Short mmCIF file of C-alpha atoms in Angstrom, two decimals:
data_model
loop_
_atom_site.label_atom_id
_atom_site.label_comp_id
_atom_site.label_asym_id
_atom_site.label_seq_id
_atom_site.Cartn_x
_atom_site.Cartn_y
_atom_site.Cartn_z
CA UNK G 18 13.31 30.63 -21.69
CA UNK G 19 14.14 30.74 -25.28
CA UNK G 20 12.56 28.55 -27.99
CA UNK G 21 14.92 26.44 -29.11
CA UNK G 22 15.96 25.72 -24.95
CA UNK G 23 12.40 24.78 -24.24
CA UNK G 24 12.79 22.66 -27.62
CA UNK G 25 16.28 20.94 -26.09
CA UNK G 26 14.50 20.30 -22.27
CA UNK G 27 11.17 18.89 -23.92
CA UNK G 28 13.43 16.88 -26.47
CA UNK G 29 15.46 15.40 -23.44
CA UNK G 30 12.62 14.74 -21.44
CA UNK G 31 10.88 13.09 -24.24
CA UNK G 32 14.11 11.31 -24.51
CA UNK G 33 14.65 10.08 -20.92
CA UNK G 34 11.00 9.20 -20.83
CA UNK G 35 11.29 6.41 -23.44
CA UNK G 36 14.56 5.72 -22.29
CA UNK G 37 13.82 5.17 -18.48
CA UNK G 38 10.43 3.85 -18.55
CA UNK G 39 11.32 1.38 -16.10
CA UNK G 40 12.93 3.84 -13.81
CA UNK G 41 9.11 5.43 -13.74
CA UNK G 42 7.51 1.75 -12.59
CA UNK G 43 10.47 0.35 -10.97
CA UNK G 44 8.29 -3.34 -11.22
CA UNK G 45 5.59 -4.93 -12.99
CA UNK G 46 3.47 -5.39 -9.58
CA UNK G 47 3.94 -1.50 -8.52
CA UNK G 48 3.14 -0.44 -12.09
CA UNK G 49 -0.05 -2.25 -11.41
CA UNK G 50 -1.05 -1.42 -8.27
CA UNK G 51 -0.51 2.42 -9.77
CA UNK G 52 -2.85 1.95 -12.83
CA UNK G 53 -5.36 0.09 -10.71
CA UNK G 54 -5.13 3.45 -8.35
CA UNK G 55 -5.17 5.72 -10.90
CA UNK G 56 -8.25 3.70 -12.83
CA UNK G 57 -9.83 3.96 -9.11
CA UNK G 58 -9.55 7.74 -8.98
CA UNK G 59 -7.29 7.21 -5.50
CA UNK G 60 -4.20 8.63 -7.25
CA UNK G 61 -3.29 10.66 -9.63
CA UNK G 62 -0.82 12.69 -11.54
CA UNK G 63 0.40 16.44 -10.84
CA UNK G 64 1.42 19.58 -12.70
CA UNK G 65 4.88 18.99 -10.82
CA UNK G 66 5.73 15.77 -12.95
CA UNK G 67 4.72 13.54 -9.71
CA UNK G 68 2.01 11.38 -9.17
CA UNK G 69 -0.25 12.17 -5.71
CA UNK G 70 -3.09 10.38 -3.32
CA UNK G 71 -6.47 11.34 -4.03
CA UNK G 72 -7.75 10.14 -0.91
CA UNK G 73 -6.19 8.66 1.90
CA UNK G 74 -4.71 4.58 1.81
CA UNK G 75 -3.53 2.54 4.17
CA UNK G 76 -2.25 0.22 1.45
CA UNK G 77 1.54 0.01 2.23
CA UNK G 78 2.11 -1.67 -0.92
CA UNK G 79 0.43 1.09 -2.62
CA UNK G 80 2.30 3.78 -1.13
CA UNK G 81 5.58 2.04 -1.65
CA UNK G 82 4.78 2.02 -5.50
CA UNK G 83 3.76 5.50 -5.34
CA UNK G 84 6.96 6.04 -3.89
CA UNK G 85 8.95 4.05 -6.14
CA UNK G 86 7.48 5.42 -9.72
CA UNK G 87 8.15 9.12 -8.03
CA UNK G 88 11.81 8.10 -7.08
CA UNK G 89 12.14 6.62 -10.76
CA UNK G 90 10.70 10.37 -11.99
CA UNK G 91 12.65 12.41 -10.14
CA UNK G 92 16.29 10.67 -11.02
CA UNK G 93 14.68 11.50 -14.74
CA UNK G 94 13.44 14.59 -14.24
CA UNK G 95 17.02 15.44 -12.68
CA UNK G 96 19.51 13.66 -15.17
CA UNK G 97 16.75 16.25 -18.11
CA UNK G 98 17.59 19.05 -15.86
CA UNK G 99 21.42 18.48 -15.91
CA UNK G 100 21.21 18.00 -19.59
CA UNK G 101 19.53 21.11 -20.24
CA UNK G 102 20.62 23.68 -17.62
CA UNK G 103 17.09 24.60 -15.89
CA UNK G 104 15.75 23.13 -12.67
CA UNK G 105 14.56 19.84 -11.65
CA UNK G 106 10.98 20.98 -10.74
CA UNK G 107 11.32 22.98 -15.01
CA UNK G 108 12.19 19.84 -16.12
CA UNK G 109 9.36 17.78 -14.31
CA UNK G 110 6.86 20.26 -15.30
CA UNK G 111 7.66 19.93 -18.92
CA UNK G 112 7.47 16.21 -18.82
CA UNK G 113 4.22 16.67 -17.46
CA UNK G 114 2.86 18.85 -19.83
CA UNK G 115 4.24 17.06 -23.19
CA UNK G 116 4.58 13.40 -21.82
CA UNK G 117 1.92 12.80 -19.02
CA UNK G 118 -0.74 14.82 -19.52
CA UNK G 119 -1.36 13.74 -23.28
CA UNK G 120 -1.26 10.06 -21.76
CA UNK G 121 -3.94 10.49 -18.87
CA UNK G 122 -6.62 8.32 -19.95
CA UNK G 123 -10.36 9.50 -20.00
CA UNK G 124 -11.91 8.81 -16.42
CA UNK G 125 -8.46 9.36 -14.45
CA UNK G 126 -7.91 12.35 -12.46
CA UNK G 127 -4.80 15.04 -12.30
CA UNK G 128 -3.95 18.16 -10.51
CA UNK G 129 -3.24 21.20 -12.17
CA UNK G 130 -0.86 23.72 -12.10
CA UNK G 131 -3.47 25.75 -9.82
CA UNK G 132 -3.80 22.91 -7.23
CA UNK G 133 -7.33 22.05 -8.46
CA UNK G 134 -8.00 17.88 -8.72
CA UNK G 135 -9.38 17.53 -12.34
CA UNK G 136 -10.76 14.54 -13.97
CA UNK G 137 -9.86 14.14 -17.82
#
C-alpha cells in the first residue's frame, strides 16, 4: 500500500470514527455496560478493529452490547473501506491501530495482532 493510500484510509477512518461515534455504542446503557466490562478486564478490544470476551458471560445484556458496538464498527469500518478501495478487515485494522489502541486506558486489556491477550 502506498503512502499517501494508507494516509487517505487512516484519514477516513479517523473521519468516520468522530463522525459515527454513536454507531460504535449504539446507546448510553450498552456503552456502559462495555466500559464497565472493559474496566473489569471481561472484554476487550482486538487487532481486527472488534471488541472480544475475555472470559466467558452469561450476561445477555452484555453480549447484546458487545454485539451492538461491533455491528456499529463494522458498518464503519465498511463505509472506510468503500471510501478508500482496500478491505473491510484493512480498514478495521487501521482504525485499530490509529484510533483504538491510542485510547485503551491503562489497566484494560487488548489482543494483538498475534492473538496474545495484553493488558496496557
Amino acid at each position: 500500500m502506498t503512502f499517501r493510500k494508507l494516509f487517505v484510509v487512516t484519514a477516513a477512518i479517523a473521519a468516520l470514527g468522530v463522525a459515527a461515534g454513536a454507531a460504535f455504542a449504539q446507546t448510553a446503557q450498552q456503552k456502559s455496560l462495555v466500559d464497565a466490562a472493559k474496566a473489569r478486564g471481561e472484554v476487550g478490544e482486538q487487532a481486527t478493529g472488534y471488541l472480544a470476551f475475555r472470559t466467558s458471560t452469561s450476561d445477555a445484556a452484555l453480549t447484546a452490547a458487545v454485539e451492538a458496538v461491533n455491528a456499529g464498527r463494522r458498518e464503519a469500518y465498511a463505509q472506510a473501506a468503500r471510501d478508500t478501495g482496500v478491505s473491510t478487515e484493512v480498514a478495521a485494522a487501521r482504525a485499530f491501530e490509529t484510533i483504538v489502541l491510542p485510547r485503551i486506558s491503562s489497566g484494560q486489556w487488548y489482543r494483538n495482532a498475534q492473538g496474545q491477550w495484553v493488558q496496557r
